[in-house]
mmCIF file of C-alpha atoms and ligand atoms in Angstrom:
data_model
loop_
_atom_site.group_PDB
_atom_site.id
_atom_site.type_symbol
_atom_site.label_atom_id
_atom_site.label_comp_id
_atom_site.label_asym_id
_atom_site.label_seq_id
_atom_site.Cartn_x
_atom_site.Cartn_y
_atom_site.Cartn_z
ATOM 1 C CA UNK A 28 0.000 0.000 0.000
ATOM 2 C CA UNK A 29 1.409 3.381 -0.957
ATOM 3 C CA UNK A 30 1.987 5.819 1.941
ATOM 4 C CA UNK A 31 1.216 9.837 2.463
ATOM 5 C CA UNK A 32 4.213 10.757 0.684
ATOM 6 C CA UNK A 33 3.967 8.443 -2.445
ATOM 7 C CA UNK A 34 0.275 9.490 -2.584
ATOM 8 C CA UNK A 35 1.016 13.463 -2.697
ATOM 9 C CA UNK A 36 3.898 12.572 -5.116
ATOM 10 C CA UNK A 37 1.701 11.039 -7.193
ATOM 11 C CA UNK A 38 -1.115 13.912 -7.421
ATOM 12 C CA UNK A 39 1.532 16.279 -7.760
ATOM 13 C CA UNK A 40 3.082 14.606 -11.021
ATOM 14 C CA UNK A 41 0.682 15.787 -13.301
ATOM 15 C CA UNK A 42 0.538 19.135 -12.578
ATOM 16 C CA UNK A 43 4.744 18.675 -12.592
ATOM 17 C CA UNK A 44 5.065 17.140 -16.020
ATOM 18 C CA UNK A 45 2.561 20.291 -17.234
ATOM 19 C CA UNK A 46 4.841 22.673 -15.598
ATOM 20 C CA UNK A 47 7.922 21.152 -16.755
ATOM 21 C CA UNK A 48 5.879 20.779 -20.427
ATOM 22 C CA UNK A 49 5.254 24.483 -20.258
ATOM 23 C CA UNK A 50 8.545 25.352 -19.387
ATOM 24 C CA UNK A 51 10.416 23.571 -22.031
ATOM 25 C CA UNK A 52 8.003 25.369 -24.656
ATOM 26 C CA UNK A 53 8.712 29.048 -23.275
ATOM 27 C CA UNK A 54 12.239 28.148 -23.446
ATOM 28 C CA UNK A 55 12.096 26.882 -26.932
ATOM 29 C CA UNK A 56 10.228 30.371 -27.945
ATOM 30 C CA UNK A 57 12.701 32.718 -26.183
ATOM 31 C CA UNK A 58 15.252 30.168 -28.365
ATOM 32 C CA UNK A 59 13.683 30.502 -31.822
ATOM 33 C CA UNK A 60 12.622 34.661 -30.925
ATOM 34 C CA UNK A 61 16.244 35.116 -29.431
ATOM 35 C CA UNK A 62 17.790 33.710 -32.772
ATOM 36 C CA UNK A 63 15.452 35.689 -35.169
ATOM 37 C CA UNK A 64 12.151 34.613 -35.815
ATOM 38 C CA UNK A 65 9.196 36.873 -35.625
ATOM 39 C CA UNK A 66 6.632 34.103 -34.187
ATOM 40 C CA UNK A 67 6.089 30.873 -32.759
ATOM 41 C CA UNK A 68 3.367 28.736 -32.377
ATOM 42 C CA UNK A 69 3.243 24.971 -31.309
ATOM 43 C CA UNK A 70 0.600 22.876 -32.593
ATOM 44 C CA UNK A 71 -0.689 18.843 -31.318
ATOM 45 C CA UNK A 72 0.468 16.245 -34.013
ATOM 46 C CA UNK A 73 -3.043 14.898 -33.829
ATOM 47 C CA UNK A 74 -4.085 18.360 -34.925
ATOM 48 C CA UNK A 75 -3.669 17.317 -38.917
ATOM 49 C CA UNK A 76 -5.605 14.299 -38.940
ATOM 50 C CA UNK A 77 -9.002 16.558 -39.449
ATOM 51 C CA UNK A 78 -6.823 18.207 -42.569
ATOM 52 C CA UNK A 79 -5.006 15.392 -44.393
ATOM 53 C CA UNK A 80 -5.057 11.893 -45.162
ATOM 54 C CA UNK A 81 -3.032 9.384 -43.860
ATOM 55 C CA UNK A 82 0.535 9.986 -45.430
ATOM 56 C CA UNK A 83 0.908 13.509 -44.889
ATOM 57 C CA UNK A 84 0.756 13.607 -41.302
ATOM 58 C CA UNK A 85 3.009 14.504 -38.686
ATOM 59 C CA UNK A 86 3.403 10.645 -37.458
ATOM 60 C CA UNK A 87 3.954 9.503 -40.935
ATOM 61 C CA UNK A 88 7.552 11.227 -40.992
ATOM 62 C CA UNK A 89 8.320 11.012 -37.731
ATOM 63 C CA UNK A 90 6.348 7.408 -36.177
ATOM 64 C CA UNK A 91 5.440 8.810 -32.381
ATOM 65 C CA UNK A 92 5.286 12.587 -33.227
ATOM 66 C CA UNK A 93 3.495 14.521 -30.496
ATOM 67 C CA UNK A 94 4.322 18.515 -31.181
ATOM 68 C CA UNK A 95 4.942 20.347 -34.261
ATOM 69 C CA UNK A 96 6.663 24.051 -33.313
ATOM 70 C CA UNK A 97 6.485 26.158 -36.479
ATOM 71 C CA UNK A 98 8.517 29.601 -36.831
ATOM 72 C CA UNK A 99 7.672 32.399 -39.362
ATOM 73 C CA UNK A 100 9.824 35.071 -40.560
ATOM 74 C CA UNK A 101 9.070 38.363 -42.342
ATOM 75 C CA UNK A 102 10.504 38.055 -46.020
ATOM 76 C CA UNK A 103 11.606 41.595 -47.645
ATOM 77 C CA UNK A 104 13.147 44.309 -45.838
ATOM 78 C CA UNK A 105 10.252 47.564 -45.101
ATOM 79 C CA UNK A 106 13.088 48.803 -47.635
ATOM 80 C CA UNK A 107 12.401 46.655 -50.158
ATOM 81 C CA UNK A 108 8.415 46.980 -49.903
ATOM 82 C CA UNK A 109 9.346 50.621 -50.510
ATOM 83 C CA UNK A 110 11.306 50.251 -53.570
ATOM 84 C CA UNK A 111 9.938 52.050 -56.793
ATOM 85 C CA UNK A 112 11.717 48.844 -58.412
ATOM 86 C CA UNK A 113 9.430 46.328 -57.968
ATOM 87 C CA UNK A 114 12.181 44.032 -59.054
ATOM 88 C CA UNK A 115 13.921 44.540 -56.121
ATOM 89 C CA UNK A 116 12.270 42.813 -53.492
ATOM 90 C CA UNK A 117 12.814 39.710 -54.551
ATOM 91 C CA UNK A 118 13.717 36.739 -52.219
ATOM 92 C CA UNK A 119 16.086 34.420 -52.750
ATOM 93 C CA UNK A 120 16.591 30.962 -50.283
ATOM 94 C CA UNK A 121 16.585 28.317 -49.070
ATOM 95 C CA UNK A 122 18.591 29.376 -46.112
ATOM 96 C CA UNK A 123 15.829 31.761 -44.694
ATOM 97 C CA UNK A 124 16.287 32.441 -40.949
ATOM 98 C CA UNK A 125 13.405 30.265 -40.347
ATOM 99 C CA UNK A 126 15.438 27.532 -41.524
ATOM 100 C CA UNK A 127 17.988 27.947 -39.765
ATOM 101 C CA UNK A 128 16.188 28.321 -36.695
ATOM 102 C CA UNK A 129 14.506 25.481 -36.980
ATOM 103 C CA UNK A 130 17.546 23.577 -36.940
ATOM 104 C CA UNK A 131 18.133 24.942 -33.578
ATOM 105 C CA UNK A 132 14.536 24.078 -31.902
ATOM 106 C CA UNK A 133 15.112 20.651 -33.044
ATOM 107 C CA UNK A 134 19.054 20.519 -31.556
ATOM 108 C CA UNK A 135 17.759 22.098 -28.414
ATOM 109 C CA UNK A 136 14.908 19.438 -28.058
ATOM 110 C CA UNK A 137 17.323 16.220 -29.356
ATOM 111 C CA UNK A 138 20.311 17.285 -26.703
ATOM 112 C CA UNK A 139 18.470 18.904 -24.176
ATOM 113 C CA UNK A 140 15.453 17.159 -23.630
ATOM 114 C CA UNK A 141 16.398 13.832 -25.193
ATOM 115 C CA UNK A 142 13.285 13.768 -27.451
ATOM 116 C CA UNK A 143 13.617 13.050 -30.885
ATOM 117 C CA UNK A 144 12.896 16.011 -33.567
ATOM 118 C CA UNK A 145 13.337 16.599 -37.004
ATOM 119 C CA UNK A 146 12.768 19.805 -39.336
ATOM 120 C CA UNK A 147 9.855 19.307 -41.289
ATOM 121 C CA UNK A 148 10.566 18.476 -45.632
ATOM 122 C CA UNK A 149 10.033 22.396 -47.300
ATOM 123 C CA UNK A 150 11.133 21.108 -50.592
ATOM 124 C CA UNK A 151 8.631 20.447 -53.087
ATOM 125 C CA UNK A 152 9.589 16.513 -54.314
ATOM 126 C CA UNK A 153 6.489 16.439 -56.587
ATOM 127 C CA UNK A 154 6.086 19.082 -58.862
ATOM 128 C CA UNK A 155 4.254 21.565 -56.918
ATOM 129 C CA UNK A 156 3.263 19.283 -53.848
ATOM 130 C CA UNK A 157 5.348 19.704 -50.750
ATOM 131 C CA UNK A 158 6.071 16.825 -48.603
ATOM 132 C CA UNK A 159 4.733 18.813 -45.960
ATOM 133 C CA UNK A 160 2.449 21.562 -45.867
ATOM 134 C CA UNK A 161 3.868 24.564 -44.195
ATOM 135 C CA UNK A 162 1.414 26.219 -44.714
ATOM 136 C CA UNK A 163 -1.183 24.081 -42.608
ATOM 137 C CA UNK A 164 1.453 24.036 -40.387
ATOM 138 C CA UNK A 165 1.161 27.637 -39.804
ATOM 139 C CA UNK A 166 -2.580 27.092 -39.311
ATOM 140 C CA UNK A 167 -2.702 24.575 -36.621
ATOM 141 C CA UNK A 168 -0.179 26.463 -34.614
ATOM 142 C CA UNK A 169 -2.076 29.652 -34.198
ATOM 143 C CA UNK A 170 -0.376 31.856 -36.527
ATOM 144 C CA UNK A 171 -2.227 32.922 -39.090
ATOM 145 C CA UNK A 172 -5.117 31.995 -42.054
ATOM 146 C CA UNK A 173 -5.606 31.683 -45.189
ATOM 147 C CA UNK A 174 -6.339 34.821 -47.586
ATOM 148 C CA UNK A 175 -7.749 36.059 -50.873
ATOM 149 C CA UNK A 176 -3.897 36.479 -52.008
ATOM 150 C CA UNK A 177 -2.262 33.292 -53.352
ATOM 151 C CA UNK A 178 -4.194 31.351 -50.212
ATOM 152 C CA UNK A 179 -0.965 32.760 -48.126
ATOM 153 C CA UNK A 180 -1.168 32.382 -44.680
ATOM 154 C CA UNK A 181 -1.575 36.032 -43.407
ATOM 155 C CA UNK A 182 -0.055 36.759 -39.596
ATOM 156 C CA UNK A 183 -2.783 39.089 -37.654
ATOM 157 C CA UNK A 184 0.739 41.582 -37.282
ATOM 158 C CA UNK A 185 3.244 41.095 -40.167
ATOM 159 C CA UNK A 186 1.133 39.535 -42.653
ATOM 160 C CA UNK A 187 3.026 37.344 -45.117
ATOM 161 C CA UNK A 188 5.674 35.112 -43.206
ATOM 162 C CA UNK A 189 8.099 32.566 -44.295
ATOM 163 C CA UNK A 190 7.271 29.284 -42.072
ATOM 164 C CA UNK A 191 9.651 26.122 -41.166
ATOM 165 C CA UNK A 192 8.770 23.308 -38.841
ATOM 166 C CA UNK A 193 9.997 20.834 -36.627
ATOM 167 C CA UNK A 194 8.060 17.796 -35.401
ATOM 168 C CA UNK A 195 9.207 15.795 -32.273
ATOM 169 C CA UNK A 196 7.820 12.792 -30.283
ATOM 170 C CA UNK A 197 8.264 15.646 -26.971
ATOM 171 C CA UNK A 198 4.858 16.697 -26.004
ATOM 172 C CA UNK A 199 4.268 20.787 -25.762
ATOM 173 C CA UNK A 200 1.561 22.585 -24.594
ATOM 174 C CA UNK A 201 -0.488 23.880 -27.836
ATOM 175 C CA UNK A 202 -1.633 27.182 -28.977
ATOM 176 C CA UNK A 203 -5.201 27.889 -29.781
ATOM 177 C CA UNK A 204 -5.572 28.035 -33.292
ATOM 178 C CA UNK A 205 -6.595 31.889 -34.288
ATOM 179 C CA UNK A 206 -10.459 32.187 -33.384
ATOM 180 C CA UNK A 207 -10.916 35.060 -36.532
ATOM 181 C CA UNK A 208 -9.616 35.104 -39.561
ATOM 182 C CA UNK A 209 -7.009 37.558 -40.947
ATOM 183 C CA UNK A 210 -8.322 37.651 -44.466
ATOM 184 C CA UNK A 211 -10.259 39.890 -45.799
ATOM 185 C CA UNK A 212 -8.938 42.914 -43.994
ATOM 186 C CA UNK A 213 -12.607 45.121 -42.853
ATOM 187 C CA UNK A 214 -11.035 47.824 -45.622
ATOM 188 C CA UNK A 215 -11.299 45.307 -48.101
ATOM 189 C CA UNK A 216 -14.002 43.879 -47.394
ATOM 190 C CA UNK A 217 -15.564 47.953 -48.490
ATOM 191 C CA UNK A 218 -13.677 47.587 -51.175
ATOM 192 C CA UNK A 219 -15.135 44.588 -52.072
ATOM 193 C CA UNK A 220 -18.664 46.145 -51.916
ATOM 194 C CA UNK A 221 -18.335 49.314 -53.743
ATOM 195 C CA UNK A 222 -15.460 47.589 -56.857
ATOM 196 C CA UNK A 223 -16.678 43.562 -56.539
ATOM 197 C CA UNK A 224 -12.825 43.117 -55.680
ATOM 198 C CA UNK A 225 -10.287 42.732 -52.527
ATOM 199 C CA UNK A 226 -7.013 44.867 -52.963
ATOM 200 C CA UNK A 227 -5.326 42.007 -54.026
ATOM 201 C CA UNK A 228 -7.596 40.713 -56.814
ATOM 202 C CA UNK A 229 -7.535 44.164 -58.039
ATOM 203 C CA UNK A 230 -4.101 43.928 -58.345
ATOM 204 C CA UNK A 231 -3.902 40.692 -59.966
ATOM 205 C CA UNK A 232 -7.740 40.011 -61.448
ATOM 206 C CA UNK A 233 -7.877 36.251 -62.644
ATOM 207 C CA UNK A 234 -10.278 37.645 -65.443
ATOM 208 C CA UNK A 235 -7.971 40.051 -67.005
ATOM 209 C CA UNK A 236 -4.672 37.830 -66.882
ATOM 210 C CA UNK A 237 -3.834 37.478 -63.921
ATOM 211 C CA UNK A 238 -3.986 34.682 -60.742
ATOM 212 C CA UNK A 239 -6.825 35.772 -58.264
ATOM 213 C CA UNK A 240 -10.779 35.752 -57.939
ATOM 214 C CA UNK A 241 -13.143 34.831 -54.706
ATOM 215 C CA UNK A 242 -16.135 36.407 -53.074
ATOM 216 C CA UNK A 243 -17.092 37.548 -49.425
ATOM 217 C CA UNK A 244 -20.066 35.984 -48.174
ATOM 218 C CA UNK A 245 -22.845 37.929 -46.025
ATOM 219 C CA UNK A 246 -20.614 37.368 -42.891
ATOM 220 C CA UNK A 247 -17.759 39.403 -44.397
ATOM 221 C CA UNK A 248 -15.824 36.112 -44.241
ATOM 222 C CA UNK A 249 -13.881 34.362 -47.560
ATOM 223 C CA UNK A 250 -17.098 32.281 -49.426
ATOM 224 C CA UNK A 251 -15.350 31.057 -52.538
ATOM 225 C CA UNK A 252 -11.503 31.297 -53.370
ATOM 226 C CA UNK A 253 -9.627 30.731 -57.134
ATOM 227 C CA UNK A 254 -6.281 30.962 -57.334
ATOM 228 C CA UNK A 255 -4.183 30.099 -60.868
ATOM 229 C CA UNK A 256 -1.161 28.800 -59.192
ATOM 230 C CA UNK A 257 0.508 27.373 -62.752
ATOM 231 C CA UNK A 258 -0.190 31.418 -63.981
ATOM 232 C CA UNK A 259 1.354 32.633 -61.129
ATOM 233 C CA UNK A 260 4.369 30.121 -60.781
ATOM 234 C CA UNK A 261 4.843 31.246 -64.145
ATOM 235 C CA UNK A 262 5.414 34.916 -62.467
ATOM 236 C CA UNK A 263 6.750 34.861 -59.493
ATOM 237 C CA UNK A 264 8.843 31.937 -59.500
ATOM 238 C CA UNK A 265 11.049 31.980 -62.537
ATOM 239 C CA UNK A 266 14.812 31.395 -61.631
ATOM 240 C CA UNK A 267 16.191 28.445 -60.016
ATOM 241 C CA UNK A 268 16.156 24.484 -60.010
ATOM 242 C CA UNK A 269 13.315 24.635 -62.715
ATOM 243 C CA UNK A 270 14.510 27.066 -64.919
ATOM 244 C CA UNK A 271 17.649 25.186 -65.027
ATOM 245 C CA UNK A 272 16.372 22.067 -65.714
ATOM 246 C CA UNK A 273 14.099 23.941 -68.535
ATOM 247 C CA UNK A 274 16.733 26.132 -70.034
ATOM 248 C CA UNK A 275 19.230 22.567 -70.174
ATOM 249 C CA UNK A 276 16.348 21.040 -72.622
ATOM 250 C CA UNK A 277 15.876 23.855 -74.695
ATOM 251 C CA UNK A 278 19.728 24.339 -75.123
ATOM 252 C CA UNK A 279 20.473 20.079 -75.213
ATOM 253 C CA UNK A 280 17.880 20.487 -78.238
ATOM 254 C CA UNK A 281 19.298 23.454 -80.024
ATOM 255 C CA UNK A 282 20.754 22.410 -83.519
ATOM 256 C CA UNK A 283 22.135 26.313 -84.568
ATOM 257 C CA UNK A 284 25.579 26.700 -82.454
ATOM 258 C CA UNK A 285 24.928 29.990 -82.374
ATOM 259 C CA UNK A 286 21.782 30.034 -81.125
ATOM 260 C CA UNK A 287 22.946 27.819 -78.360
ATOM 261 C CA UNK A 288 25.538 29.690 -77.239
ATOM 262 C CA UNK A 289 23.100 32.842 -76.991
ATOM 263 C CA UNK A 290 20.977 30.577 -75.027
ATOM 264 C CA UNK A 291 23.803 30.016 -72.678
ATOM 265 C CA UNK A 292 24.994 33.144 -72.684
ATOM 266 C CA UNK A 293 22.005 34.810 -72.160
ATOM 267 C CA UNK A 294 20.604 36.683 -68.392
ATOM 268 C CA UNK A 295 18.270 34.332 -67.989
ATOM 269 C CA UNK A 296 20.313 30.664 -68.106
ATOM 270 C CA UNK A 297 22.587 32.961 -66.091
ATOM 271 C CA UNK A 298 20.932 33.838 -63.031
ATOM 272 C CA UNK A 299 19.270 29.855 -63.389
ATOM 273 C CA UNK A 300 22.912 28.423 -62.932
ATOM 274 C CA UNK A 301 23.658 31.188 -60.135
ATOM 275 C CA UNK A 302 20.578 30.181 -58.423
ATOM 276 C CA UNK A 303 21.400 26.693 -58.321
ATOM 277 C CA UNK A 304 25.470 27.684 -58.052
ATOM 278 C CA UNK A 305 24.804 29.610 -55.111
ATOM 279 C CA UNK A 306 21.865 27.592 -53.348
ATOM 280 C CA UNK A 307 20.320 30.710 -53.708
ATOM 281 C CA UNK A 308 17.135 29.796 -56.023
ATOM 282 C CA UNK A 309 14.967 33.401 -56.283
ATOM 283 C CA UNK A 310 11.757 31.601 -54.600
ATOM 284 C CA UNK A 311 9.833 35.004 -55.052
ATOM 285 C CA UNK A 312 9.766 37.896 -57.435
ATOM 286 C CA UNK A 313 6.364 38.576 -57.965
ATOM 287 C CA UNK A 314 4.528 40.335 -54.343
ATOM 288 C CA UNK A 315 2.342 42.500 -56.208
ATOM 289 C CA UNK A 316 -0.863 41.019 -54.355
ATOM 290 C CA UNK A 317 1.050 41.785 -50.881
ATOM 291 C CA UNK A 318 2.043 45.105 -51.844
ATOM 292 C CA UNK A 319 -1.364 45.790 -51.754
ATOM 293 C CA UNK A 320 -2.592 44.147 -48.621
ATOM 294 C CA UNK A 321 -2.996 46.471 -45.773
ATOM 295 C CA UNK A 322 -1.979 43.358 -43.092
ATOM 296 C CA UNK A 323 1.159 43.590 -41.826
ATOM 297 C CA UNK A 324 1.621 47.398 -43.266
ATOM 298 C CA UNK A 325 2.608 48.871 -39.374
ATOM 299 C CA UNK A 326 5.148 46.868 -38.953
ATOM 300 C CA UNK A 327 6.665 47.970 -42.295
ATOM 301 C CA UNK A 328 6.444 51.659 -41.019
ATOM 302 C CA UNK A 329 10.025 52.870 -40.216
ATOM 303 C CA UNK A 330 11.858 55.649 -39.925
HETATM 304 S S1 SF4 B 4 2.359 36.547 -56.545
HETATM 305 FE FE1 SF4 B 4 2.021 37.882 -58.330
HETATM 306 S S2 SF4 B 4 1.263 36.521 -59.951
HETATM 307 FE FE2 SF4 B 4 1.041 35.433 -57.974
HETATM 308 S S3 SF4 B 4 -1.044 35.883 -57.266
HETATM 309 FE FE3 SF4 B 4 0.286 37.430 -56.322
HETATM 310 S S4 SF4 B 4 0.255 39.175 -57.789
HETATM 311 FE FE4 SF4 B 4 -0.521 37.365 -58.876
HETATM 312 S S1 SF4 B 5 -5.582 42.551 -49.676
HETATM 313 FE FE1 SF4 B 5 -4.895 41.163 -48.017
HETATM 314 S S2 SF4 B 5 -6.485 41.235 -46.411
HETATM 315 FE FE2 SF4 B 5 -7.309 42.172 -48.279
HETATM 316 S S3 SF4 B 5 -8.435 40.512 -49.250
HETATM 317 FE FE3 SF4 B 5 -6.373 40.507 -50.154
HETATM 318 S S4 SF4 B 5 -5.142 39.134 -48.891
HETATM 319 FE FE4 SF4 B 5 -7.019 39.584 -47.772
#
């Protein structure tokens, strides 16, 4: 038979392991905010099985995964937003400081807590269809919604963020996912009355060439959504791993010498093979939609 002192122990333990639980997430947040992410949000594994099928679930890349902590970073500079060259506030990755944070949640959690982790798969392996939905990710941790605008993920305070992930078989206390949505913006949604079209639509109208339709329903909230994400691929992603593997075909296939060793020559198979040279593939060039959008705009406000 257990005596007092085992039996207080025992109550006590849950409320320890919650306290312990909680303090292991605020130290991974002062971790990821300390090293230069804007946000973090922590999300249950068991979250994603209302969103996706079996396969694309936490557990199926990492068997016993409990947590998923997801960072976001802002992307361009408030400089480059304010550029009259559009051209200039391009972004080139993959070594984003939310991926490199990332890598340090899941170090802090593998040698200081002795739970396995592992930084969620951002590269697309199928066409356009990431392993992993970032995304979602950003979702289920509390850190944003979807919008009118490419269906990015829009933060309540900087508005478009770059997102990594690590899951881990350590169980954190979650975050509420947000209770309102970000998108549309109550300005929008007046524009949307009086024009028939968000900021962003305006700005990129799927009807006159460009990516974006949708409607707002009667409770101001998104009804419908369209987004032409081959169009806007087309756009805003043109320099890197698949320009270089298109440019290679077209050149491979090129019977004129000369003509091939325009092709070569030229700015465009250039900045392809310094994209992939440099790890540096331009995964952005075209913001034109979130140039528009008034979330985020504050925090782009400096001196
Ligand atoms: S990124 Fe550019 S092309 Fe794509 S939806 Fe936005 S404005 Fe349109
Ligand atoms: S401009 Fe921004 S907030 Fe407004 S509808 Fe488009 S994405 Fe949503």
């Amino acid at each position: 038979m257990a005596n007092l002192a085992e039996l207080v122990a025992a109550a006590a333990a849950p409320d320890r392991d919650a306290a312990l639980a909680q303090g292991r997430a605020d130290e991974l947040r002062r971790l990821a905010l300390g090293a230069g992410v804007d946000v973090v949000g922590i999300a249950p594994a068991s979250r994603w099985d209302d969103f996706v099928p079996p396969g694309a679930r936490p557990y199926d890349i990492l068997p016993g995964a409990k947590s998923v902590v997801v960072v976001g970073v802002r992307g361009p500079s408030a400089g480059a937003w304010l550029s009259p060259d559009h051209r200039l506030i391009e972004m080139n990755g993959y070594d984003f400081a939310n991926d490199r944070v990332i890598h340090l949640v899941a170090d802090h959690i593998e040698h200081e807590y002795g739970y396995q982790a592992i930084q969620a798969p951002g590269l697309p392996v199928g066409g356009h269809q990431p392993a992993f939905s970032m995304m979602l990710a950003a979702v289920l941790a509390g850190l944003g919604t979807r919008s009118f605008a490419a269906n990015i993920v829009l933060n309540p305070q900087y508005g478009l963020l770059y997102y990594s992930a690590c899951l881990t078989t350590l169980e954190l206390p979650a975050d509420p996912m947000l209770a309102q949505d970000v998108c549309p913006h109550p300005m929008c949604v007046q524009v949307y009355k009086a024009g028939g079209r968000t900021p962003c639509q305006a700005a990129c109208p799927s009807d006159d060439g460009g990516c974006l339709h949708g409607t707002i329903g009667p409770d101001n909230r998104i009804a419908s959504t369209y987004y032409d994400r081959e169009r806007c691929v087309s756009r805003a992603m043109n320099f890197g791993i698949n320009s270089f593997q298109k440019a290679m075909e077209q050149i491979a296939n090129e019977d004129d010498a000369e003509r091939r060793r325009m092709m070569i020559h030229s700015d465009f198979f250039t900045r392809s093979a310094s994209a992939i040279a440099f790890y540096k593939e331009s995964v952005a060039q075209c913001f034109e939609c979130m140039r528009v959008c008034p979330i985020g705009r504050a925090e782009r406000k400096l001196k």
